Short mmCIF file of C-alpha atoms in Angstrom, two decimals:
data_model
loop_
_atom_site.label_atom_id
_atom_site.label_comp_id
_atom_site.label_asym_id
_atom_site.label_seq_id
_atom_site.Cartn_x
_atom_site.Cartn_y
_atom_site.Cartn_z
CA LEU A 1 52.61 10.16 44.10
CA ILE A 2 52.81 8.38 40.79
CA ALA A 3 50.25 9.10 38.05
CA LEU A 4 49.95 6.63 35.21
CA PRO A 5 47.84 7.47 32.14
CA LEU A 6 45.12 5.08 31.05
CA LYS A 7 45.32 4.92 27.26
CA SER A 8 43.28 3.30 24.52
CA ASP A 9 44.46 3.66 20.93
CA ASP A 10 46.80 6.49 21.99
CA GLN A 11 43.90 8.32 23.56
CA VAL A 12 44.02 9.07 27.29
CA ILE A 13 40.78 8.01 28.93
CA GLY A 14 41.85 8.46 32.57
CA ALA A 15 44.69 8.14 35.06
CA LEU A 16 45.84 5.73 37.73
CA ASN A 17 47.08 7.65 40.76
CA ILE A 18 49.07 5.84 43.47
CA TYR A 19 50.19 7.64 46.63
CA ALA A 20 53.24 6.72 48.74
CA ALA A 21 54.32 7.98 52.16
CA GLN A 22 57.92 8.39 51.04
CA PRO A 23 59.47 10.00 47.97
CA ASN A 24 60.87 7.73 45.26
CA ALA A 25 59.03 4.83 46.86
CA PHE A 26 58.53 2.96 43.56
CA HIS A 27 61.29 0.88 42.02
CA PRO A 28 61.59 0.95 38.19
CA GLU A 29 60.43 -2.64 38.03
CA GLU A 30 57.40 -1.74 40.11
CA VAL A 31 56.70 1.20 37.83
CA LYS A 32 56.84 -1.16 34.87
CA LEU A 33 54.34 -3.47 36.53
CA LEU A 34 52.10 -0.52 37.36
CA LEU A 35 52.21 0.61 33.71
CA GLU A 36 51.06 -2.86 32.65
CA LEU A 37 48.34 -2.65 35.27
CA ALA A 38 47.28 0.74 33.88
CA SER A 39 47.15 -0.73 30.37
CA ASP A 40 45.00 -3.62 31.58
CA LEU A 41 42.70 -1.22 33.42
CA ALA A 42 42.36 0.92 30.29
CA TYR A 43 41.46 -2.12 28.22
CA SER A 44 38.88 -3.24 30.81
CA ILE A 45 37.33 0.22 30.98
CA VAL A 46 37.05 0.40 27.19
CA ALA A 47 35.56 -3.09 27.07
CA LEU A 48 33.00 -2.18 29.73
CA ARG A 49 32.12 1.01 27.90
CA THR A 50 31.83 -0.85 24.61
CA ARG A 51 29.60 -3.48 26.16
CA ALA A 52 27.44 -0.83 27.82
CA GLU A 53 27.15 1.07 24.55
CA ARG A 54 26.31 -2.14 22.72
CA GLN A 55 23.67 -2.97 25.31
CA GLN A 56 22.23 0.52 24.96
CA ALA A 57 22.21 0.16 21.17
CA GLU A 58 20.58 -3.25 21.41
CA ALA A 59 17.97 -1.90 23.82
CA ALA A 60 17.27 1.03 21.51
CA LEU A 61 17.02 -1.32 18.53
CA ALA A 62 14.69 -3.63 20.46
CA GLU A 63 12.51 -0.65 21.37
CA GLN A 64 12.39 0.47 17.75
CA HIS A 65 11.48 -3.07 16.70
CA ARG A 66 8.73 -3.19 19.33
CA LEU A 67 7.31 0.14 18.18
CA LEU A 68 7.47 -0.94 14.53
CA ARG A 69 5.81 -4.25 15.38
CA THR A 70 3.06 -2.45 17.28
CA LEU A 71 2.50 -0.11 14.36
CA ILE A 72 2.26 -2.72 11.62
CA ASP A 73 0.08 -5.01 13.75
CA ALA A 74 -2.31 -2.11 14.38
CA MET A 75 -2.66 -1.41 10.64
CA PRO A 76 -5.76 -2.80 8.87
CA ASP A 77 -3.61 -3.40 5.78
CA ARG A 78 -1.74 -6.60 5.03
CA ILE A 79 1.96 -5.90 5.60
CA TYR A 80 4.66 -8.46 4.97
CA VAL A 81 8.29 -8.97 3.95
CA LYS A 82 9.48 -11.89 1.81
CA ASP A 83 12.89 -13.11 0.71
CA ALA A 84 14.02 -13.84 -2.85
CA ASP A 85 12.29 -17.24 -2.72
CA SER A 86 8.97 -15.62 -1.76
CA ARG A 87 9.20 -16.97 1.79
CA PHE A 88 7.83 -14.85 4.60
CA LEU A 89 10.39 -13.00 6.71
CA LEU A 90 7.73 -10.94 8.47
CA ALA A 91 3.94 -10.73 8.49
CA ASN A 92 1.61 -8.57 10.51
CA LYS A 93 -1.48 -9.78 12.35
CA MET A 94 -3.82 -9.01 9.45
CA VAL A 95 -1.82 -11.22 7.07
CA ALA A 96 -1.78 -14.02 9.64
CA TRP A 97 -5.50 -13.65 10.37
CA ILE A 98 -6.39 -13.87 6.68
CA MET A 99 -4.36 -17.07 6.38
CA GLY A 100 -5.68 -18.55 9.63
CA THR A 101 -2.39 -18.60 11.51
CA THR A 102 -0.11 -16.42 13.66
CA PRO A 103 2.63 -14.04 12.51
CA GLU A 104 5.25 -16.35 13.97
CA GLN A 105 3.90 -19.36 12.05
CA THR A 106 4.22 -17.59 8.70
CA ILE A 107 8.00 -17.23 8.91
CA GLY A 108 9.79 -19.34 6.32
CA LYS A 109 6.58 -20.35 4.54
CA ARG A 110 5.11 -19.43 1.17
CA ASP A 111 1.64 -18.62 -0.10
CA PHE A 112 1.41 -22.23 -1.30
CA ASP A 113 1.12 -23.22 2.38
CA PHE A 114 -2.01 -21.11 2.85
CA TYR A 115 -3.79 -20.45 -0.46
CA SER A 116 -5.06 -22.53 -3.33
CA GLN A 117 -2.52 -23.75 -5.86
CA GLU A 118 -3.91 -21.47 -8.56
CA LEU A 119 -3.93 -18.30 -6.47
CA ALA A 120 -0.55 -19.00 -4.87
CA ALA A 121 0.98 -19.67 -8.30
CA GLN A 122 -0.30 -16.31 -9.52
CA TYR A 123 1.20 -14.52 -6.51
CA PHE A 124 4.49 -16.38 -6.89
CA ALA A 125 4.79 -15.59 -10.61
CA ASP A 126 4.15 -11.88 -10.00
CA GLU A 127 6.70 -11.78 -7.18
CA GLN A 128 9.42 -13.58 -9.14
CA ALA A 129 8.87 -11.24 -12.09
CA LEU A 130 9.22 -8.28 -9.73
CA LEU A 131 12.46 -9.69 -8.27
CA ALA A 132 13.85 -10.37 -11.75
CA SER A 133 13.05 -6.89 -13.08
CA GLY A 134 13.72 -4.92 -9.91
CA GLN A 135 10.66 -2.81 -10.72
CA ALA A 136 8.14 -2.08 -7.99
CA LEU A 137 4.54 -3.24 -8.39
CA ILE A 138 2.26 -0.34 -7.45
CA ASP A 139 -1.47 -0.53 -6.65
CA ARG A 140 -2.18 -3.70 -8.58
CA GLU A 141 -5.75 -4.93 -8.07
CA GLU A 142 -5.86 -8.68 -7.52
CA PRO A 143 -8.22 -11.20 -5.92
CA GLY A 144 -7.77 -12.65 -2.45
CA VAL A 145 -9.65 -15.29 -0.46
CA ASP A 146 -10.46 -15.28 3.26
CA LEU A 147 -10.93 -18.25 5.56
CA GLY A 148 -14.58 -18.53 4.58
CA GLY A 149 -13.72 -18.82 0.90
CA ASN A 150 -15.05 -15.32 0.19
CA VAL A 151 -13.30 -13.45 -2.60
CA HIS A 152 -11.91 -10.04 -1.74
CA TRP A 153 -10.26 -7.45 -3.96
CA ILE A 154 -6.84 -6.29 -2.81
CA SER A 155 -4.82 -3.28 -3.96
CA THR A 156 -1.25 -4.58 -3.73
CA THR A 157 2.07 -2.72 -3.69
CA LYS A 158 5.34 -4.66 -3.64
CA VAL A 159 8.75 -2.96 -3.52
CA PRO A 160 12.09 -4.83 -3.73
CA PHE A 161 14.81 -4.19 -1.14
CA ARG A 162 18.57 -4.60 -1.67
CA ASP A 163 21.70 -5.29 0.35
CA GLU A 164 24.71 -2.97 0.58
CA GLN A 165 26.04 -4.31 -2.73
CA GLY A 166 22.76 -3.53 -4.49
CA LYS A 167 21.65 -7.13 -4.83
CA ILE A 168 17.92 -7.72 -4.47
CA LYS A 169 17.29 -9.76 -1.33
CA GLY A 170 13.49 -9.72 -1.26
CA PHE A 171 10.60 -7.31 -1.18
CA VAL A 172 8.17 -5.50 1.11
CA GLY A 173 4.47 -5.88 0.38
CA ILE A 174 1.37 -3.95 1.43
CA GLY A 175 -2.15 -5.06 0.53
CA ARG A 176 -5.27 -2.99 1.12
CA ASP A 177 -8.76 -4.51 0.98
CA ILE A 178 -10.76 -2.54 -1.61
CA THR A 179 -13.72 -4.93 -1.80
CA VAL A 180 -16.22 -2.31 -0.61
CA HIS A 181 -14.81 0.19 -3.07
CA LYS A 182 -15.11 -2.30 -5.93
CA GLU A 183 -18.68 -3.16 -4.92
CA MET A 184 -19.58 0.56 -4.85
CA GLU A 185 -18.01 0.95 -8.28
CA ALA A 186 -20.13 -1.92 -9.58
CA VAL A 187 -23.31 -0.43 -8.08
CA LEU A 188 -22.54 3.00 -9.53
CA ARG A 189 -21.69 1.49 -12.91
CA GLN A 190 -24.98 -0.45 -12.94
CA ALA A 191 -26.91 2.68 -11.94
CA GLN A 192 -25.19 4.66 -14.67
CA ASP A 193 -25.95 1.97 -17.26
CA GLU A 194 -29.62 1.92 -16.18
CA LEU A 195 -29.81 5.72 -16.33
CA GLU A 196 -28.23 5.80 -19.78
CA ALA A 197 -30.67 3.10 -20.91
CA ARG A 198 -33.65 5.13 -19.61
CA VAL A 199 -32.34 8.32 -21.22
CA SER A 200 -31.89 6.49 -24.52
CA GLU A 201 -35.39 5.06 -24.33
CA ARG A 202 -36.84 8.46 -23.45
CA THR A 203 -34.95 10.04 -26.34
CA ARG A 204 -36.37 7.44 -28.73
CA GLU A 205 -39.90 8.09 -27.38
CA LEU A 206 -39.47 11.84 -27.93
CA GLN A 207 -38.20 11.22 -31.43
CA ARG A 208 -41.23 9.05 -32.19
CA ALA A 209 -43.58 11.70 -30.71
CA ASN A 210 -41.91 14.42 -32.78
CA GLU A 211 -42.30 12.29 -35.87
CA ARG A 212 -46.01 11.78 -35.15
CA LEU A 213 -46.51 15.51 -34.57
CA ALA A 214 -44.69 16.33 -37.77
CA GLY A 215 -46.94 13.91 -39.64
CA LEU A 216 -50.08 15.41 -38.13
CA TYR A 217 -48.85 18.89 -39.02
CA ARG A 218 -48.33 17.88 -42.63
CA ILE A 219 -51.84 16.36 -42.75
CA ALA A 220 -53.32 19.51 -41.21
CA GLN A 221 -51.51 21.66 -43.72
CA THR A 222 -52.89 19.53 -46.52
CA ILE A 223 -56.46 19.80 -45.21
CA THR A 224 -56.52 23.50 -44.20
CA ALA A 225 -55.04 24.91 -47.43
CA PRO A 226 -58.10 24.10 -49.62
CA LEU A 227 -60.44 25.17 -46.79
CA GLN A 228 -58.81 28.60 -46.58
CA LEU A 229 -59.14 29.03 -50.37
CA GLN A 230 -62.83 28.09 -50.23
CA VAL A 231 -63.43 30.65 -47.49
CA VAL A 232 -61.83 33.36 -49.62
CA LEU A 233 -63.93 32.37 -52.65
CA ASP A 234 -67.14 32.37 -50.58
CA ALA A 235 -66.33 35.83 -49.26
CA ILE A 236 -65.74 37.14 -52.80
CA ALA A 237 -69.02 35.61 -53.98
CA ARG A 238 -70.97 37.17 -51.12
CA GLY A 239 -69.40 40.52 -51.81
CA THR A 240 -70.28 40.33 -55.48
CA VAL A 241 -73.90 39.44 -54.72
CA GLU A 242 -74.21 42.34 -52.36
CA LEU A 243 -72.80 44.78 -54.89
CA LEU A 244 -75.13 43.56 -57.62
CA GLY A 245 -78.08 43.73 -55.29
CA SER A 246 -77.37 47.28 -54.36
#
């Protein structure tokens, strides 16, 4: 029996066992060849393990990507990633639907390819300012337009991402449609303004009524004072007549 270790980077990963019917059956030259064979086997085993591990890692990464893709496509929000030139690296289905295309067709394109020049220029300026400053843009309310030309209000958050050296490579964006919320705010604001207007008008009416009542009271006081004095004088006169008569 001859047992040859299988080594990789000075670490034993197995053994090559060869049996012979007779003792000392292997010549030194044969042993040398067997050692080379053992080294080649060790290398092949490590390569196979490395490839299998890489395949497992790639499969796990692909599964994570699939789950992430499923998640962002299921979100009602607009989720996207852009590079430092404001070109799409990723866009979910909602972003693509708003722009009348598919997620795959957005890759490498800018907002200028989908929106009006004015709106795209506004988006681009905001994004380039964000990339220059490195400061995230949080919950900014800005207009958006759908395929029908209808204006929507979007609450937008954009956060820059960096490479291992800390250099900004692009940003991640999330936009939430708050049109209904803005419309409710407008309705509530209008109702509040109307209520305040009615309260103000009612207050003015009460003030005018109080002023009229105060005026009437002053007139009444002016009229009743002489009348009360006359009553007192009449009573004194009647009393005097009665006394004289008695």
